[in-house]
Short mmCIF file of C-alpha atoms in Angstrom, two decimals:
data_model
loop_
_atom_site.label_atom_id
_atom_site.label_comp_id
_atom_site.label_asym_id
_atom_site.label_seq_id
_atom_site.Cartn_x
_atom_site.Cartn_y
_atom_site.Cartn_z
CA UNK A 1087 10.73 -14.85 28.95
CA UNK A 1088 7.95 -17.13 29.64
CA UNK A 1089 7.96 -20.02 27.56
CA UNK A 1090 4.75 -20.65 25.34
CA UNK A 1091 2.11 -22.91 25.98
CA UNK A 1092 0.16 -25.83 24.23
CA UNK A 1093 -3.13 -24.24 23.18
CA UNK A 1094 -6.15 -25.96 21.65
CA UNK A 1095 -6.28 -25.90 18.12
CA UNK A 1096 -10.30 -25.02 18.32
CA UNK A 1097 -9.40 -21.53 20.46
CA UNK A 1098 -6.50 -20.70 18.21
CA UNK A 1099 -8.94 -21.53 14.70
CA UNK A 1100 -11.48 -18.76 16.21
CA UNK A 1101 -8.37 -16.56 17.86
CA UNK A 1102 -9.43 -13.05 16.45
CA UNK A 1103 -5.87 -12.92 15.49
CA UNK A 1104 -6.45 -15.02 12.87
CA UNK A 1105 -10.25 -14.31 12.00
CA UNK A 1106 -10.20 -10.16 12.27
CA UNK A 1107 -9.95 -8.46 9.09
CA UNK A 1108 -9.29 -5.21 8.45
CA UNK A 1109 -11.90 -3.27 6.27
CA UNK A 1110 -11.32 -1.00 3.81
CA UNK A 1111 -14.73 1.27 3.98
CA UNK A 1112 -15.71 -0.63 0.85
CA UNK A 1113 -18.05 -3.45 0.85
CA UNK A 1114 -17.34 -4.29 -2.92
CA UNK A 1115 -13.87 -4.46 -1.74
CA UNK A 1116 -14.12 -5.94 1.28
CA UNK A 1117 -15.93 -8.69 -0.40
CA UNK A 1118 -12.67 -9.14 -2.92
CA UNK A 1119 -10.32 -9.43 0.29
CA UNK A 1120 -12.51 -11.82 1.53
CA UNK A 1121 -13.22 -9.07 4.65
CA UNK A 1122 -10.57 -6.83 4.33
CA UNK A 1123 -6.81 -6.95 5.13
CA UNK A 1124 -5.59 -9.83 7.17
CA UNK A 1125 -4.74 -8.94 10.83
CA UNK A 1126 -1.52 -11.11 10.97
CA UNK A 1127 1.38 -11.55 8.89
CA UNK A 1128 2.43 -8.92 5.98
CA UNK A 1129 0.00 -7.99 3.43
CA UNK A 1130 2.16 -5.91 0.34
CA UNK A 1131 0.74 -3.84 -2.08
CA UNK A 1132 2.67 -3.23 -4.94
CA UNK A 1133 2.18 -0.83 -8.06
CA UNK A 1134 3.73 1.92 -10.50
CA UNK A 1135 3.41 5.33 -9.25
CA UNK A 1136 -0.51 6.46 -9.29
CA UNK A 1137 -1.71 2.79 -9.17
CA UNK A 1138 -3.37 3.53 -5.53
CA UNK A 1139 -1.36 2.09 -3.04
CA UNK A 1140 -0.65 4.79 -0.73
CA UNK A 1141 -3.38 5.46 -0.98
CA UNK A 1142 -5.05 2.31 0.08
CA UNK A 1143 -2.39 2.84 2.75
CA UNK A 1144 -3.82 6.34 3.88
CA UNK A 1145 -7.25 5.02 3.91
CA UNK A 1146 -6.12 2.01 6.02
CA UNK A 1147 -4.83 4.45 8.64
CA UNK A 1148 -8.51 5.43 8.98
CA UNK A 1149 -9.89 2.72 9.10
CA UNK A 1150 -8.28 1.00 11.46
CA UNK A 1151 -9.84 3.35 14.50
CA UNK A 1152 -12.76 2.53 13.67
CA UNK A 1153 -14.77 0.15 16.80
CA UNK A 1154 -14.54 -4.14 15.73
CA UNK A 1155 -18.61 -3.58 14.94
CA UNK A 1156 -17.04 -1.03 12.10
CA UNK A 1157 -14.63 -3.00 10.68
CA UNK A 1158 -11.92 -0.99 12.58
CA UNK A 1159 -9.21 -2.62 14.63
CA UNK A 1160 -9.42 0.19 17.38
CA UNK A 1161 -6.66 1.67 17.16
CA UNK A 1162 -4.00 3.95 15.99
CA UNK A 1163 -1.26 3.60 13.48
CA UNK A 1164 2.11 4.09 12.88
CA UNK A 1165 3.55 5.38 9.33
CA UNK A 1166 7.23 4.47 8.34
CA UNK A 1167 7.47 7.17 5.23
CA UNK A 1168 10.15 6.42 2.56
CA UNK A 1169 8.73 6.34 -0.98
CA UNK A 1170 9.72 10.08 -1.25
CA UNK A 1171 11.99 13.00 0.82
CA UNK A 1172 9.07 14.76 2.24
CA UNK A 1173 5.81 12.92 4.17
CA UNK A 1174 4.26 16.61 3.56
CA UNK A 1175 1.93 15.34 0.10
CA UNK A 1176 0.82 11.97 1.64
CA UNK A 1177 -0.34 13.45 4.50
CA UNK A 1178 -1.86 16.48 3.15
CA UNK A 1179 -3.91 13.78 0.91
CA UNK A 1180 -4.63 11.85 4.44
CA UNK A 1181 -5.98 15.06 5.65
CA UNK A 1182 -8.75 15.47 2.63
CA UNK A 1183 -9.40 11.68 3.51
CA UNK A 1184 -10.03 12.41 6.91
CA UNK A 1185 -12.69 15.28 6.12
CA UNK A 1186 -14.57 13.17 4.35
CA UNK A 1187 -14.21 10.27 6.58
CA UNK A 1188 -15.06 12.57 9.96
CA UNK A 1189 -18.35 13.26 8.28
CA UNK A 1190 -19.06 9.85 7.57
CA UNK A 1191 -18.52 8.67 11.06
CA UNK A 1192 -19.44 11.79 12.80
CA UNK A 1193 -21.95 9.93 14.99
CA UNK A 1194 -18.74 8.22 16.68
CA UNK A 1195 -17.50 11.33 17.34
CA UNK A 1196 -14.84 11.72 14.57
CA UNK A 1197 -13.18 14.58 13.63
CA UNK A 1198 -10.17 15.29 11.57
CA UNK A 1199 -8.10 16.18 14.34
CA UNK A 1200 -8.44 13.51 16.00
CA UNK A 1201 -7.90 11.25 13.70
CA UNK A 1202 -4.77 12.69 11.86
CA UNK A 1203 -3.51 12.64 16.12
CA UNK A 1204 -3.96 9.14 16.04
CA UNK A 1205 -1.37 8.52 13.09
CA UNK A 1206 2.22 8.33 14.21
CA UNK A 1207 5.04 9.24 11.05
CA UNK A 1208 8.51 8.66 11.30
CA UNK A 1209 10.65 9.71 8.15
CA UNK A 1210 12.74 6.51 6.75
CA UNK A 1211 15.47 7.84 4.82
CA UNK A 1212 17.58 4.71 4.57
CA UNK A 1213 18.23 1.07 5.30
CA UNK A 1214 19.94 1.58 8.88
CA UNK A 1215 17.56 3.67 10.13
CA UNK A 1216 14.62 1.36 8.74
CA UNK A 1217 16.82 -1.38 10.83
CA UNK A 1218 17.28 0.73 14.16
CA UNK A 1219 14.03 2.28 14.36
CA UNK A 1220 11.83 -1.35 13.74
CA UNK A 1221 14.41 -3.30 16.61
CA UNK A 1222 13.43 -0.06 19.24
CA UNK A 1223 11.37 2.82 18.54
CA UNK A 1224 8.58 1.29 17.03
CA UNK A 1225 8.37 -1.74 19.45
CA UNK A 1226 8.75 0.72 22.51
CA UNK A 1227 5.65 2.96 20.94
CA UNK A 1228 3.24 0.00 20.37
CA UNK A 1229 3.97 -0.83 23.53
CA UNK A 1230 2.62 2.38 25.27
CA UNK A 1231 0.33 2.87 22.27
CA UNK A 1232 -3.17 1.83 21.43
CA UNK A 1233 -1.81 0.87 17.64
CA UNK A 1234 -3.33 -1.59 15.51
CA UNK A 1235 -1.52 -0.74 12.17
CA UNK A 1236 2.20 -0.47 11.19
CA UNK A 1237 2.26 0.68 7.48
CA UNK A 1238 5.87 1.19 5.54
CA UNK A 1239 5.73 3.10 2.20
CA UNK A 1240 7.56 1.88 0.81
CA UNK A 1241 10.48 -1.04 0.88
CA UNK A 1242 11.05 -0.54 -3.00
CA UNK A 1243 11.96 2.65 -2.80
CA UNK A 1244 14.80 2.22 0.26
CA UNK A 1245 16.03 -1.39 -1.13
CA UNK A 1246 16.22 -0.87 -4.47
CA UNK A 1247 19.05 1.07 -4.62
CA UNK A 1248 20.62 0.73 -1.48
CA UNK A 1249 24.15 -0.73 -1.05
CA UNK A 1250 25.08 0.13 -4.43
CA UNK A 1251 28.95 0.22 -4.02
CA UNK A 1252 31.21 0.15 -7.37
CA UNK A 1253 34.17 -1.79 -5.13
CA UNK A 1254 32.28 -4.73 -4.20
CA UNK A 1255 30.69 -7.39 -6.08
CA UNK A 1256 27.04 -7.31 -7.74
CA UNK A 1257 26.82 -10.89 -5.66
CA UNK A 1258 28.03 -9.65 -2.53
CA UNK A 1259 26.01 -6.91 -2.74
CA UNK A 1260 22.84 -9.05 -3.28
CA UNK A 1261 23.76 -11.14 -0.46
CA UNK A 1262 23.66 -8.15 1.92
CA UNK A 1263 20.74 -6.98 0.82
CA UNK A 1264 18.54 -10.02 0.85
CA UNK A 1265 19.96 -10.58 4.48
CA UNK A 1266 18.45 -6.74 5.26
CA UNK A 1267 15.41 -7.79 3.54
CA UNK A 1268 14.92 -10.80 5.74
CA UNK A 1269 15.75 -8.99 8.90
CA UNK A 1270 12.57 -6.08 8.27
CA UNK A 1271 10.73 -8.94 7.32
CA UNK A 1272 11.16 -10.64 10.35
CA UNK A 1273 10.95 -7.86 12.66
CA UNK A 1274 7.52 -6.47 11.22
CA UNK A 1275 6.22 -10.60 11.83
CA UNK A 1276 7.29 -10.33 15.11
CA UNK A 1277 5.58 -6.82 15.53
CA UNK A 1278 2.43 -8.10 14.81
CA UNK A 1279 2.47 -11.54 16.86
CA UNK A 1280 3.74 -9.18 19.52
CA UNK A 1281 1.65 -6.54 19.53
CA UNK A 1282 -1.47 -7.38 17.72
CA UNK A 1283 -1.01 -5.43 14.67
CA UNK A 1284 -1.55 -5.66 11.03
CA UNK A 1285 1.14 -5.05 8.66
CA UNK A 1286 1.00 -3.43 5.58
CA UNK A 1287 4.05 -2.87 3.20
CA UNK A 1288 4.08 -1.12 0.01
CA UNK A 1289 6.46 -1.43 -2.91
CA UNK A 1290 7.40 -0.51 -6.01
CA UNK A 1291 7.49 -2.44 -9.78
CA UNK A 1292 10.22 -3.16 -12.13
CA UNK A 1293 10.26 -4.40 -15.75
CA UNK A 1294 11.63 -7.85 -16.48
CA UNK A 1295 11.91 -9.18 -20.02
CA UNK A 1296 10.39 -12.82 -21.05
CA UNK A 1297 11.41 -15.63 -22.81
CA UNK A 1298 8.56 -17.69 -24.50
CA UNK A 1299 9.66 -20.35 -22.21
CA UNK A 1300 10.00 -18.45 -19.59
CA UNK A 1301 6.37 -16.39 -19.91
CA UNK A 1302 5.04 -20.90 -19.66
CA UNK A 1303 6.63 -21.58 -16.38
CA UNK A 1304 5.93 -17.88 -14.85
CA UNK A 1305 3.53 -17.34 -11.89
CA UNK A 1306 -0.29 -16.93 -13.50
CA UNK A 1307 -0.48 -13.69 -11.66
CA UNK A 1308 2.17 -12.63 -14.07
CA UNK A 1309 1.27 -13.81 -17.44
CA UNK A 1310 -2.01 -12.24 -16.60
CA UNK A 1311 -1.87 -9.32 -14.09
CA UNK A 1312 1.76 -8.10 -14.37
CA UNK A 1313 2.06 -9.14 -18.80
CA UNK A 1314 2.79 -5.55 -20.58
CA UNK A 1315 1.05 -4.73 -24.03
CA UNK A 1316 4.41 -5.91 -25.70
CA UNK A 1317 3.69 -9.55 -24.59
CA UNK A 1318 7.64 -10.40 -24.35
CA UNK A 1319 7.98 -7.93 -20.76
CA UNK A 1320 5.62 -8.61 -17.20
CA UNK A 1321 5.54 -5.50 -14.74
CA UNK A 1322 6.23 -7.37 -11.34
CA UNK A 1323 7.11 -6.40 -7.41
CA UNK A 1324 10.62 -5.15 -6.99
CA UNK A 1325 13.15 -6.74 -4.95
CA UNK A 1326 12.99 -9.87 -6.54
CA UNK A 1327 12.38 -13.82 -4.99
CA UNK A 1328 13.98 -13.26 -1.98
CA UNK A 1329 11.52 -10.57 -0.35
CA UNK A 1330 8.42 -12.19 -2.26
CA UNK A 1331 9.33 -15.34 0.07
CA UNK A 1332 8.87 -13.25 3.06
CA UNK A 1333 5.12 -11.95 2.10
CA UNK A 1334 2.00 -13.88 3.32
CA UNK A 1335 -0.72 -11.84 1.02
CA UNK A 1336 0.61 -10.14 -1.78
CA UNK A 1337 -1.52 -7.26 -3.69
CA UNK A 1338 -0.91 -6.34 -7.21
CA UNK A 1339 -2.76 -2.38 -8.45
CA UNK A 1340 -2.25 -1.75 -11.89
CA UNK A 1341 -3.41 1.25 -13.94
CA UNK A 1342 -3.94 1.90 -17.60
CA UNK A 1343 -4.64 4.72 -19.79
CA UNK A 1344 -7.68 4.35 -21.97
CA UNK A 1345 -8.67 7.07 -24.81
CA UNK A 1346 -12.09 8.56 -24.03
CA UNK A 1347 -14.44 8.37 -27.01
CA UNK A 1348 -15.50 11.48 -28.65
CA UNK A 1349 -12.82 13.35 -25.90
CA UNK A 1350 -11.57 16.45 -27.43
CA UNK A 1351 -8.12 16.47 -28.96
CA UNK A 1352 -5.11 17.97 -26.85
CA UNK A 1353 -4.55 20.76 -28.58
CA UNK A 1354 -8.03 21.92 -27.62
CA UNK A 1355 -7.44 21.62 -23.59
CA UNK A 1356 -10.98 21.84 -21.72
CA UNK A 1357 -11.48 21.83 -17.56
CA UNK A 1358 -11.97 18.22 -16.68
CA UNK A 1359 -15.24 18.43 -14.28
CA UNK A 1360 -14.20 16.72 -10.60
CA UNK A 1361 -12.27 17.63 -7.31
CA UNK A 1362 -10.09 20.52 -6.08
CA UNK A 1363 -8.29 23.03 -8.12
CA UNK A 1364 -7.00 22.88 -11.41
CA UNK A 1365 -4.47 24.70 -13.24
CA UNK A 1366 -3.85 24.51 -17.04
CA UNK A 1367 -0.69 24.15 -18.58
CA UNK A 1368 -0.49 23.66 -22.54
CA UNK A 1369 -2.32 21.43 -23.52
CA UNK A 1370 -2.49 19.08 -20.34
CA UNK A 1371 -4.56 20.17 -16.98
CA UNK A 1372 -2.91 19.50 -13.20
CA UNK A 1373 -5.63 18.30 -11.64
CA UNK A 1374 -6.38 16.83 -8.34
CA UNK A 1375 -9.43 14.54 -9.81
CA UNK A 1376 -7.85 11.09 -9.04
CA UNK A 1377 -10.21 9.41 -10.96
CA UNK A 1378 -8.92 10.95 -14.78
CA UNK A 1379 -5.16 10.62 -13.35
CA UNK A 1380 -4.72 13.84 -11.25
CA UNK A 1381 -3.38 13.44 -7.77
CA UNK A 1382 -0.38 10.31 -8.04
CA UNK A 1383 1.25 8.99 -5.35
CA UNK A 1384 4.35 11.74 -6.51
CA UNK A 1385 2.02 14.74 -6.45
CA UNK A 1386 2.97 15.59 -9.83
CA UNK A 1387 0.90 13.92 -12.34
CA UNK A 1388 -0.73 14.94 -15.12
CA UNK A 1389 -3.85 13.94 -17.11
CA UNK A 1390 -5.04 14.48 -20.60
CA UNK A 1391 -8.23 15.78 -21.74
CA UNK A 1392 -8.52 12.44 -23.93
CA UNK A 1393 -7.71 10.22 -21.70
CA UNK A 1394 -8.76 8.55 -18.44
CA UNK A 1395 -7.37 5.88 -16.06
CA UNK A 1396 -8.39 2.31 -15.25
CA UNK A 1397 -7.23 0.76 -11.97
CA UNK A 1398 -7.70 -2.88 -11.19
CA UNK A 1399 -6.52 -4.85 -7.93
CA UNK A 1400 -5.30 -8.24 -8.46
CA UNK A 1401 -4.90 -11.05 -5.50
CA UNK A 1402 -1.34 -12.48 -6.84
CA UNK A 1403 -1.65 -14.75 -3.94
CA UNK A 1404 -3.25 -15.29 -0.32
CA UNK A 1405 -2.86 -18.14 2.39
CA UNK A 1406 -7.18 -17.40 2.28
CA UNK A 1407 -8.09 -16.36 -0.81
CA UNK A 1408 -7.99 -17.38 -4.86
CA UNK A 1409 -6.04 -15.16 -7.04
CA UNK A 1410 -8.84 -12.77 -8.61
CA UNK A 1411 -8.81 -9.62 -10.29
CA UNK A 1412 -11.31 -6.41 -9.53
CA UNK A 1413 -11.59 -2.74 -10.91
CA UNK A 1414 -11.58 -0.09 -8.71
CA UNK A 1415 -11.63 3.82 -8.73
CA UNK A 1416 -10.47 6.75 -6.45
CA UNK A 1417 -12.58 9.54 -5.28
CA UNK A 1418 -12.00 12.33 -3.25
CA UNK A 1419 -13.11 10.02 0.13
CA UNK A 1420 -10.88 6.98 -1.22
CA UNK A 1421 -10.89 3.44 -3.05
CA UNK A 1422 -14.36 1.99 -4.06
CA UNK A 1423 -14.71 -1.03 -6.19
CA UNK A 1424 -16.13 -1.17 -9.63
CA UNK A 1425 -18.83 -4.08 -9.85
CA UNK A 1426 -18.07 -5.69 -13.28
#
């Protein structure tokens, strides 16, 4: 291996390594992220089930073949699926993303074919195979690859559980894991020094109870952002200190149910106007209208007639940007900011 060398620090400060963002189709958005997603390091987004990160994720995958001039990084991607058994719902909800974004960009000559062809999925289904496919198959794809994107969705749901083992000891077993943890997280660093790529991880939230004392000398991402309507819990990024160490930009999507004035009661269930097909059960409607609730990152979500959803993004931290909050919706072609 050839060893590195001394480079000025005025080449490396303008290095597009360091000064390409990412864009997610949504200037409001774009502006939050100060550009879009960073192009080095690991950017998580973390968030209870139909908070919107996969499908930031999905629309990242889009994105990211896009030309520089676009936003785009020019490349492909590669999808490391493990939030659920089957890929089959995330991609079918890449494929409606794709439509819409093929007719966006059809002057570039996109069409939903080609696009879905240039995003690579390999099923995750536990720790070891997370381990053995990051140390060879992905590094021996992005090196015959145009890829400019390595997304995993998600690291909650494979570390959370994993290495649960009544024989051992709850410390032993913590040890192990955080020594996994820091392994992927080193690995996906040296994927995108190596290879040019941006990172993107999602992950999963977990409860944690708080002291009064303990809610004064908690993060101000979590007495804000992550602070339940109790006041005494905070919603917060699984896997605890360990992994948060490893993450250069963390994301925080939270989402809220808010009654709709003058809605009709549920025991008077009414078709919701919006996307796709709808089918009514009782008195809730299935529906596929992300923006009242309908299609969740577990395809099986549910929204009520009185009800609708608020989503907000919040910056928890950055090595770029302040910590800031912003609202944003889904529609049937993606995220878009609200301007407040």
């Amino acid at each position: 291996m050839t060893p590195p060398r001394p480079v000025p620090a005025s080449i490396l400060l303008c290095s597009p390594a360091h000064t390409r963002k990412l864009s997610l189709g949504c200037p409001s958005l774009d502006r939050f992220l100060g550009g879009g997603i960073d192009h080095g390091g690991i950017t998580e987004v973390a968030g209870e089930a139909g908070s919107g990160k996969t499908q930031l994720a999905l629309q990242l995958m889009l994105h990211v073949q896009l030309p520089h001039g676009r936003g785009g990084l020019g490349g492909g991607a590669v999808y490391l699926h493990s939030d659920h058994a089957s890929y089959v719902p995330a991609l079918n909800r890449l494929r409606t993303l794709a439509e819409a974004f093929a007719r966006a960009h059809a002057a570039l000559g996109a069409t939903v074919d080609r696009l879905m062809d240039q995003v690579s999925v390999v099923q995750i289904d536990d720790v070891d195979t997370l381990a053995s496919v990051l140390q060879h198959d992905v590094p021996a794809f992005l090196a015959e690859k145009q890829v400019r994107l390595v997304v995993l969705d998600s690291i909650g749901a494979l570390f959370r559980h994993a290495g649960d083992d009544a024989g051992r000891s709850r410390a032993s077993q913590q040890a192990e894991r955080a020594q996994q943890l820091f392994a992927v997280a080193a690995r996906l660093k040296s994927l995108s020094d190596r290879f040019n790529v941006a990172v993107v991880v999602t992950n999963q939230v977990t409860d944690k109870p708080l002291s009064a004392s303990g809610l004064a000398s908690a993060p101000a991402y979590e007495r804000g952002a992550c602070r339940l309507a109790d006041g005494a819990s905070v919603r917060v990024p699984a896997l605890g200190v360990g992994w948060a160490h490893c993450v250069n930009t963390r994301l925080i999507l939270t989402r809220h149910e808010v009654s709709v004035p003058g809605a009709p009661s549920a025991a008077s269930p009414v078709v919701v106007g919006g996307l796709g097909a709808k089918r009514k059960h009782s008195s809730l409607e299935w529906s596929d209208d992300v923006r009242v609730g309908g299609w969740e990152e577990s395809s099986q979500a549910y929204c009520s007639p009185s009800t609708s959803t608020t989503r907000t993004a919040h910056i928890a931290w950055s090595p770029r940007l302040p910590g800031r909050s912003m609202r944003f919706e889904v529609r049937d072609d993606g995220l878009h900011g609200i301007a407040s």
